[in-house]
Amino acid sequence: MKICVCLDKKNGMMFFGKRQSQDAVQRERFLSLVGSNKLWMSAYSAKLFGDLPNIVVDENYNANAGSDDYCFVEDQPFDISKCSTIVIYKWNRQYQADKSFTVNLKAEGFKKISTQDFTGSSHDKITEEIYERA
């Protein structure tokens, strides 16, 4: 499976059960990566993406997603051992966080294959990093 996470400067993901930020350009960019593949997510995350035909809303997406499927990770736990690709979007700001992305990508066997900065709708700079398991 392939996962996507959105992080602040210190790898924060959420604060008091709410996403720290959101960006329409980031979502469009991510959806272009997903293409026609299935995109799994929680009901909480689905509110961001609207009614797209390839979205699967399932609170247990980590267990049910296939190897070529994408998962948008925000509020649900995930198992990094099943991941072949990780797409990280980093906001150029730091927010308060009580849930963070704590995976040591190098120790888990991931290698960065690309990085690109772009201007979002709510952030002057968003960095997209794509990692694949070596």
Coordinates of C-alpha atoms in Angstrom, one line a residue:
M1 CA 0.0 0.0 0.0
K2 CA 1.0 3.6 -0.4
I3 CA 0.2 6.2 2.3
C4 CA 0.0 9.9 2.3
V5 CA 0.5 12.1 5.4
C6 CA 0.5 15.9 5.9
L7 CA 3.0 17.2 8.4
D8 CA 4.1 20.5 9.9
K9 CA 7.7 21.5 10.4
K10 CA 8.1 19.2 13.4
N11 CA 6.2 16.2 11.9
G12 CA 2.9 17.2 13.7
M13 CA -0.3 15.7 12.3
M14 CA -3.2 16.6 14.5
F15 CA -4.2 18.6 17.6
F16 CA -7.1 17.7 19.8
G17 CA -8.5 15.3 17.1
K18 CA -8.4 17.9 14.4
R19 CA -6.1 18.3 11.4
Q20 CA -3.7 21.1 11.7
S21 CA -4.3 22.5 8.3
Q22 CA -5.6 21.7 4.8
D23 CA -4.8 22.8 1.3
A24 CA -6.8 22.4 -1.9
V25 CA -3.8 22.5 -4.2
Q26 CA -2.1 19.8 -2.1
R27 CA -5.2 17.6 -2.4
E28 CA -5.4 18.1 -6.2
R29 CA -1.7 17.2 -6.5
F30 CA -2.1 14.1 -4.4
L31 CA -5.2 13.0 -6.4
S32 CA -3.1 13.3 -9.6
L33 CA -0.6 10.8 -8.1
V34 CA -3.5 8.4 -7.1
G35 CA -5.0 8.5 -10.5
S36 CA -7.6 5.8 -10.9
N37 CA -6.3 3.7 -8.0
K38 CA -8.4 3.2 -4.9
L39 CA -7.9 5.8 -2.2
W40 CA -8.8 4.6 1.2
M41 CA -9.5 7.0 4.2
S42 CA -11.5 7.5 7.3
A43 CA -14.9 9.2 7.3
Y44 CA -13.1 12.2 8.9
S45 CA -10.8 12.6 6.0
A46 CA -13.4 11.9 3.3
K47 CA -15.0 15.3 4.1
L48 CA -12.0 16.9 2.4
F49 CA -12.2 15.0 -0.8
G50 CA -15.9 15.0 -1.8
D51 CA -17.6 12.3 -3.7
L52 CA -15.0 10.7 -6.0
P53 CA -15.6 7.3 -7.4
N54 CA -12.3 5.8 -6.3
I55 CA -12.5 6.8 -2.7
V56 CA -13.2 4.0 -0.2
V57 CA -14.3 5.2 3.3
D58 CA -13.3 2.6 5.9
E59 CA -12.0 3.1 9.4
N60 CA -10.0 0.0 9.1
Y61 CA -8.4 0.9 5.8
N62 CA -4.9 -0.1 7.0
A63 CA -6.0 -3.8 7.1
N64 CA -8.2 -3.7 4.0
A65 CA -6.2 -1.7 1.4
G66 CA -4.5 -3.6 -1.4
S67 CA -0.8 -3.3 -2.3
D68 CA -1.5 -0.8 -5.2
D69 CA -4.0 1.2 -3.2
Y70 CA -3.4 4.6 -1.5
C71 CA -4.3 5.5 2.0
F72 CA -4.7 9.1 3.2
V73 CA -3.6 9.0 6.9
E74 CA -4.7 11.5 9.4
D75 CA -6.7 10.3 12.4
Q76 CA -6.4 6.5 12.2
P77 CA -3.4 4.3 13.1
F78 CA -1.4 2.7 10.3
D79 CA 1.1 -0.1 9.9
I80 CA 4.2 1.0 8.1
S81 CA 5.3 -2.6 7.5
K82 CA 2.7 -2.9 4.7
C83 CA 3.8 0.3 2.9
S84 CA 5.8 0.4 -0.3
T85 CA 5.5 4.1 -0.8
I86 CA 5.1 7.1 1.5
V87 CA 4.0 10.5 0.2
I88 CA 4.6 13.3 2.7
Y89 CA 3.4 16.8 2.3
K90 CA 5.1 19.2 4.7
W91 CA 3.6 22.6 5.6
N92 CA 6.1 25.4 5.9
R93 CA 4.7 26.2 9.4
Q94 CA 4.7 24.7 12.8
Y95 CA 1.4 24.2 14.6
Q96 CA 0.4 22.7 17.9
A97 CA 0.3 19.0 17.8
D98 CA -0.5 16.1 20.0
K99 CA -0.3 13.4 17.2
S100 CA 2.9 13.2 15.3
F101 CA 4.5 11.1 12.5
T102 CA 7.3 9.3 14.4
V103 CA 8.4 6.7 11.8
N104 CA 12.1 6.6 11.2
L105 CA 12.0 6.2 7.4
K106 CA 15.6 5.2 7.0
A107 CA 15.4 2.6 9.7
E108 CA 12.3 1.2 8.1
G109 CA 14.1 0.8 4.7
F110 CA 12.7 3.8 2.9
K111 CA 14.7 6.0 0.5
K112 CA 13.6 9.5 -0.8
I113 CA 13.1 9.3 -4.5
S114 CA 11.8 12.9 -5.1
T115 CA 11.2 16.2 -3.4
Q116 CA 9.5 19.2 -4.9
D117 CA 8.2 22.5 -3.5
F118 CA 5.0 24.1 -4.7
T119 CA 2.7 27.0 -3.7
G120 CA -0.5 25.9 -2.2
S121 CA -3.8 27.7 -1.7
S122 CA -3.2 28.3 2.0
H123 CA 0.6 28.0 2.3
D124 CA 3.3 29.8 0.4
K125 CA 5.4 26.7 0.4
I126 CA 4.5 23.0 0.6
T127 CA 7.1 20.4 0.1
E128 CA 6.2 17.0 -1.4
E129 CA 8.5 14.2 -0.6
I130 CA 8.1 10.7 -2.0
Y131 CA 9.8 7.7 -0.3
E132 CA 9.9 4.1 -1.6
R133 CA 11.0 1.0 0.3
A134 CA 14.5 0.1 -0.8

